[in-house]
C-alpha atoms as a printed R data frame, in Angstrom:
    type eleno elety resid chain resno      x       y      z
1   ATOM     1    CA   ARG     A     1  0.000   0.000  0.000
2   ATOM     2    CA   ASP     A     2  1.317   3.445 -0.820
3   ATOM     3    CA   PHE     A     3  0.954   6.464  1.403
4   ATOM     4    CA   CYS     A     4  1.174  10.046  0.241
5   ATOM     5    CA   LEU     A     5  2.772  12.829  2.159
6   ATOM     6    CA   SER     A     6  2.038  16.384  1.200
7   ATOM     7    CA   ARG     A     7  3.927  19.365  2.440
8   ATOM     8    CA   GLY     A     8  2.972  22.929  1.786
9   ATOM     9    CA   LEU     A     9  5.675  24.821 -0.036
10  ATOM    10    CA   GLY     A    10  3.905  28.075 -0.617
11  ATOM    11    CA   ASP     A    11  1.511  27.480 -3.531
12  ATOM    12    CA   VAL     A    12  3.450  24.437 -4.668
13  ATOM    13    CA   TYR     A    13  2.769  21.033 -3.174
14  ATOM    14    CA   LYS     A    14  5.418  18.393 -3.341
15  ATOM    15    CA   ARG     A    15  4.009  14.888 -3.493
16  ATOM    16    CA   GLN     A    16  6.133  12.102 -2.033
17  ATOM    17    CA   THR     A    17  5.191   8.445 -1.885
18  ATOM    18    CA   TYR     A    18  6.765   5.559 -0.084
19  ATOM    19    CA   GLU     A    19  5.886   1.926  0.351
20  ATOM    20    CA   PHE     A    20  4.718   0.931  3.815
21  ATOM    21    CA   PRO     A    21  7.335  -1.600  5.038
22  ATOM    22    CA   PHE     A    22  5.148  -3.597  7.459
23  ATOM    23    CA   GLY     A    23  2.372  -6.077  6.876
24  ATOM    24    CA   LYS     A    24  1.718  -9.436  5.274
25  ATOM    25    CA   ASN     A    25  4.769 -10.831  3.442
26  ATOM    26    CA   ARG     A    26  6.805  -7.782  4.441
27  ATOM    27    CA   TYR     A    27  9.093  -6.802  7.275
28  ATOM    28    CA   THR     A    28  8.112  -8.032 10.729
29  ATOM    29    CA   ILE     A    29  9.637  -6.846 13.971
30  ATOM    30    CA   LYS     A    30 11.455  -9.687 15.670
31  ATOM    31    CA   THR     A    31 10.588 -10.717 19.179
32  ATOM    32    CA   TYR     A    32 12.730 -12.814 21.421
33  ATOM    33    CA   ASN     A    33 11.564 -15.421 23.847
34  ATOM    34    CA   THR     A    34 14.430 -15.792 26.281
35  ATOM    35    CA   GLU     A    35 14.246 -18.897 28.379
36  ATOM    36    CA   LYS     A    36 15.202 -18.476 31.992
37  ATOM    37    CA   GLU     A    37 17.987 -20.682 33.205
38  ATOM    38    CA   ILE     A    38 17.029 -22.444 36.400
39  ATOM    39    CA   PHE     A    39 19.007 -24.685 38.650
40  ATOM    40    CA   SER     A    40 18.240 -28.365 38.943
41  ATOM    41    CA   VAL     A    41 17.459 -29.914 42.311
42  ATOM    42    CA   ASN     A    42 20.972 -31.411 42.409
43  ATOM    43    CA   GLN     A    43 22.542 -28.021 41.691
44  ATOM    44    CA   VAL     A    44 20.504 -26.354 44.447
45  ATOM    45    CA   ASN     A    45 21.482 -29.142 46.849
46  ATOM    46    CA   SER     A    46 25.135 -28.616 45.898
47  ATOM    47    CA   LEU     A    47 24.746 -24.908 46.620
48  ATOM    48    CA   MET     A    48 23.056 -25.476 49.949
49  ATOM    49    CA   THR     A    49 25.679 -27.953 51.175
50  ATOM    50    CA   PHE     A    50 28.760 -26.213 49.749
51  ATOM    51    CA   ASN     A    51 31.402 -25.492 52.409
52  ATOM    52    CA   SER     A    52 34.745 -25.294 50.611
53  ATOM    53    CA   PHE     A    53 35.366 -21.564 50.995
54  ATOM    54    CA   ASP     A    54 38.633 -19.794 50.187
55  ATOM    55    CA   THR     A    55 37.767 -16.701 52.245
56  ATOM    56    CA   LYS     A    56 35.373 -15.594 54.968
57  ATOM    57    CA   TYR     A    57 33.830 -13.229 52.384
58  ATOM    58    CA   GLN     A    58 32.822 -16.166 50.203
59  ATOM    59    CA   GLU     A    59 31.251 -17.837 53.215
60  ATOM    60    CA   ASN     A    60 29.371 -14.661 54.165
61  ATOM    61    CA   ALA     A    61 28.099 -14.181 50.586
62  ATOM    62    CA   HIS     A    62 27.042 -17.839 50.494
63  ATOM    63    CA   ASP     A    63 25.219 -17.522 53.839
64  ATOM    64    CA   HIS     A    64 23.307 -14.464 52.620
65  ATOM    65    CA   TRP     A    65 22.418 -16.251 49.366
66  ATOM    66    CA   LYS     A    66 21.006 -19.139 51.411
67  ATOM    67    CA   VAL     A    67 19.013 -16.753 53.618
68  ATOM    68    CA   CYS     A    68 17.443 -15.145 50.540
69  ATOM    69    CA   PHE     A    69 16.728 -18.572 49.067
70  ATOM    70    CA   LEU     A    70 15.142 -19.918 52.260
71  ATOM    71    CA   CYS     A    71 13.024 -16.765 52.526
72  ATOM    72    CA   ASN     A    72 11.187 -17.696 49.306
73  ATOM    73    CA   GLY     A    73 13.557 -15.823 47.027
74  ATOM    74    CA   SER     A    74 13.408 -12.520 48.883
75  ATOM    75    CA   ASN     A    75 15.421  -9.591 47.577
76  ATOM    76    CA   MET     A    76 18.576  -8.619 49.419
77  ATOM    77    CA   SER     A    77 16.910  -5.269 50.086
78  ATOM    78    CA   ASP     A    78 14.143  -7.032 52.023
79  ATOM    79    CA   VAL     A    79 16.476  -9.376 53.898
80  ATOM    80    CA   LEU     A    80 18.737  -6.553 55.096
81  ATOM    81    CA   GLN     A    81 15.702  -4.764 56.509
82  ATOM    82    CA   PHE     A    82 14.425  -7.732 58.538
83  ATOM    83    CA   LYS     A    83 14.056  -6.686 62.169
84  ATOM    84    CA   TRP     A    84 14.064  -8.891 65.238
85  ATOM    85    CA   THR     A    85 10.535  -7.624 65.909
86  ATOM    86    CA   ASP     A    86  9.429  -9.141 62.560
87  ATOM    87    CA   ILE     A    87  9.864 -12.617 64.067
88  ATOM    88    CA   ASP     A    88  6.891 -14.080 65.923
89  ATOM    89    CA   ASP     A    89  6.486 -17.778 66.776
90  ATOM    90    CA   ASP     A    90  9.154 -18.924 64.312
91  ATOM    91    CA   ILE     A    91  7.589 -16.941 61.477
92  ATOM    92    CA   ILE     A    92  9.160 -13.879 59.923
93  ATOM    93    CA   SER     A    93  6.676 -11.395 58.457
94  ATOM    94    CA   PHE     A    94  7.590  -8.487 56.220
95  ATOM    95    CA   VAL     A    95  6.359  -6.285 53.388
96  ATOM    96    CA   ARG     A    96  8.319  -6.510 50.143
97  ATOM    97    CA   GLN     A    97 10.005  -3.194 49.395
98  ATOM    98    CA   LYS     A    98  9.355  -3.691 45.689
99  ATOM    99    CA   THR     A    99  5.571  -3.713 46.113
100 ATOM   100    CA   GLU     A   100  5.158  -1.653 49.286
101 ATOM   101    CA   ASN     A   101  4.051   1.561 47.556
102 ATOM   102    CA   ARG     A   102  2.699   0.028 44.360
103 ATOM   103    CA   THR     A   103 -0.431  -1.669 45.587
104 ATOM   104    CA   LYS     A   104 -3.544  -0.392 47.323
105 ATOM   105    CA   THR     A   105 -3.432  -3.040 50.016
106 ATOM   106    CA   VAL     A   106 -0.228  -3.733 51.882
107 ATOM   107    CA   ARG     A   107  0.403  -7.467 51.877
108 ATOM   108    CA   LYS     A   108  2.710  -8.971 54.468
109 ATOM   109    CA   LEU     A   109  4.588 -12.103 53.542
110 ATOM   110    CA   SER     A   110  4.974 -14.707 56.260
111 ATOM   111    CA   ILE     A   111  7.832 -17.164 56.031
112 ATOM   112    CA   PRO     A   112  8.280 -20.038 58.459
113 ATOM   113    CA   ILE     A   113 11.712 -20.131 60.030
114 ATOM   114    CA   ILE     A   114 12.781 -23.688 59.299
115 ATOM   115    CA   LYS     A   115 15.855 -25.249 60.906
116 ATOM   116    CA   PRO     A   116 18.408 -24.225 58.211
117 ATOM   117    CA   LEU     A   117 17.120 -20.634 58.277
118 ATOM   118    CA   ARG     A   118 17.231 -20.576 62.108
119 ATOM   119    CA   GLU     A   119 20.849 -21.791 61.991
120 ATOM   120    CA   LEU     A   120 21.772 -19.021 59.535
121 ATOM   121    CA   ILE     A   121 20.048 -16.361 61.636
122 ATOM   122    CA   ASP     A   122 21.947 -17.591 64.698
123 ATOM   123    CA   LYS     A   123 25.210 -17.657 62.729
124 ATOM   124    CA   ILE     A   124 25.132 -14.290 60.951
125 ATOM   125    CA   GLY     A   125 22.415 -12.424 62.854
126 ATOM   126    CA   ASN     A   126 23.464  -9.422 64.937
127 ATOM   127    CA   ARG     A   127 21.676  -9.362 68.308
128 ATOM   128    CA   GLU     A   128 23.142  -5.940 69.084
129 ATOM   129    CA   SER     A   129 21.266  -4.330 66.218
130 ATOM   130    CA   GLU     A   130 17.566  -3.718 65.680
131 ATOM   131    CA   TYR     A   131 18.063  -5.322 62.267
132 ATOM   132    CA   ILE     A   132 18.656  -9.075 62.166
133 ATOM   133    CA   PHE     A   133 21.570  -8.810 59.785
134 ATOM   134    CA   GLY     A   134 22.845  -5.565 61.313
135 ATOM   135    CA   GLY     A   135 22.582  -3.683 58.084
136 ATOM   136    CA   PHE     A   136 21.372  -0.256 59.157
137 ATOM   137    CA   ARG     A   137 21.115   2.324 61.872
138 ATOM   138    CA   THR     A   138 17.604   3.341 62.835
139 ATOM   139    CA   PRO     A   139 15.828   4.591 60.742
140 ATOM   140    CA   PRO     A   140 17.702   4.341 57.427
141 ATOM   141    CA   LYS     A   141 17.012   6.722 54.574
142 ATOM   142    CA   LYS     A   142 15.809   5.239 51.302
143 ATOM   143    CA   THR     A   143 19.011   6.312 49.534
144 ATOM   144    CA   THR     A   144 21.084   4.726 52.295
145 ATOM   145    CA   ILE     A   145 19.247   1.435 51.793
146 ATOM   146    CA   GLN     A   146 19.714   1.532 48.016
147 ATOM   147    CA   ASN     A   147 23.421   2.376 48.283
148 ATOM   148    CA   LYS     A   148 24.170  -0.277 50.893
149 ATOM   149    CA   VAL     A   149 22.216  -2.993 49.076
150 ATOM   150    CA   SER     A   150 23.905  -2.126 45.790
151 ATOM   151    CA   LYS     A   151 27.390  -2.286 47.320
152 ATOM   152    CA   MET     A   152 26.688  -5.495 49.210
153 ATOM   153    CA   CYS     A   153 25.164  -7.234 46.190
154 ATOM   154    CA   LYS     A   154 28.110  -6.263 44.016
155 ATOM   155    CA   GLY     A   155 30.562  -7.701 46.542
156 ATOM   156    CA   TYR     A   156 28.497 -10.817 47.221
157 ATOM   157    CA   ASN     A   157 28.035 -11.507 43.514
158 ATOM   158    CA   LYS     A   158 31.801 -11.406 42.994
159 ATOM   159    CA   HIS     A   159 32.264 -14.136 45.621
160 ATOM   160    CA   LEU     A   160 29.198 -16.118 44.549
161 ATOM   161    CA   LYS     A   161 30.515 -16.372 40.982
162 ATOM   162    CA   VAL     A   162 33.668 -18.062 42.332
163 ATOM   163    CA   ILE     A   163 31.512 -20.516 44.284
164 ATOM   164    CA   GLY     A   164 29.399 -21.194 41.187
165 ATOM   165    CA   VAL     A   165 32.526 -22.060 39.192
166 ATOM   166    CA   LYS     A   166 33.721 -24.409 41.960
167 ATOM   167    CA   ILE     A   167 30.365 -26.214 41.957
168 ATOM   168    CA   GLY     A   168 30.313 -26.301 38.157
169 ATOM   169    CA   LEU     A   169 27.109 -24.355 37.569
170 ATOM   170    CA   PRO     A   170 26.250 -23.691 33.902
171 ATOM   171    CA   ILE     A   171 25.601 -19.984 34.546
172 ATOM   172    CA   PRO     A   172 27.321 -17.490 36.881
173 ATOM   173    CA   LEU     A   173 25.851 -17.600 40.388
174 ATOM   174    CA   THR     A   174 24.472 -14.245 41.554
175 ATOM   175    CA   LEU     A   175 21.901 -13.039 44.050
176 ATOM   176    CA   SER     A   176 19.459 -12.330 41.208
177 ATOM   177    CA   LEU     A   177 19.280 -16.049 40.370
178 ATOM   178    CA   ILE     A   178 17.471 -16.699 43.637
179 ATOM   179    CA   HIS     A   179 14.272 -15.440 42.029
180 ATOM   180    CA   ILE     A   180 14.711 -17.805 39.106
181 ATOM   181    CA   SER     A   181 15.687 -20.905 41.037
182 ATOM   182    CA   GLU     A   182 13.465 -20.576 44.076
183 ATOM   183    CA   PRO     A   183  9.856 -20.633 42.864
184 ATOM   184    CA   THR     A   184 10.031 -23.797 40.811
185 ATOM   185    CA   ARG     A   185 12.598 -25.748 42.810
186 ATOM   186    CA   GLN     A   186 12.212 -25.088 46.502
187 ATOM   187    CA   ALA     A   187  9.074 -27.201 46.803
188 ATOM   188    CA   GLU     A   188 10.907 -30.190 45.318
189 ATOM   189    CA   ILE     A   189 13.767 -30.076 47.808
């Protein structure tokens, strides 16, 4: 199909035509369906039982990865803001930062504190702070939270990638993979 464009040039009109490039048997815009890589049950088990650390930083990054995983794939931003007062009868309840101001009704997530999570809280939790993982002073500013989470994730990801190579994972291990591996695999473990 041809389209005409007319532009006024005083009393003279210049007529330009061009062929419309889209449509049947013509150019189509490509779309990509990227498949998400997820970890197998064996790979998750290898991650959960890994203990061959080169440094204490690798161990700390690994512990925080496991906490996020055991908290149903929670973001590091949420985990660092867990308070001791959020725990009640071996259940930790919190509002996801990502959805806190984006929905009409505030929905609290409740996660049971199972034995491996309890052990991690006892191991890396800071009883001297209001926050379980001792991340902030009270009350933190939003920019402080974003900056600290960004720095911590960058450092943790560096150490997690080394762990992923040691385990032989097909893709680099990072904190963002918790969201991909957790929903479909945690129930099977």
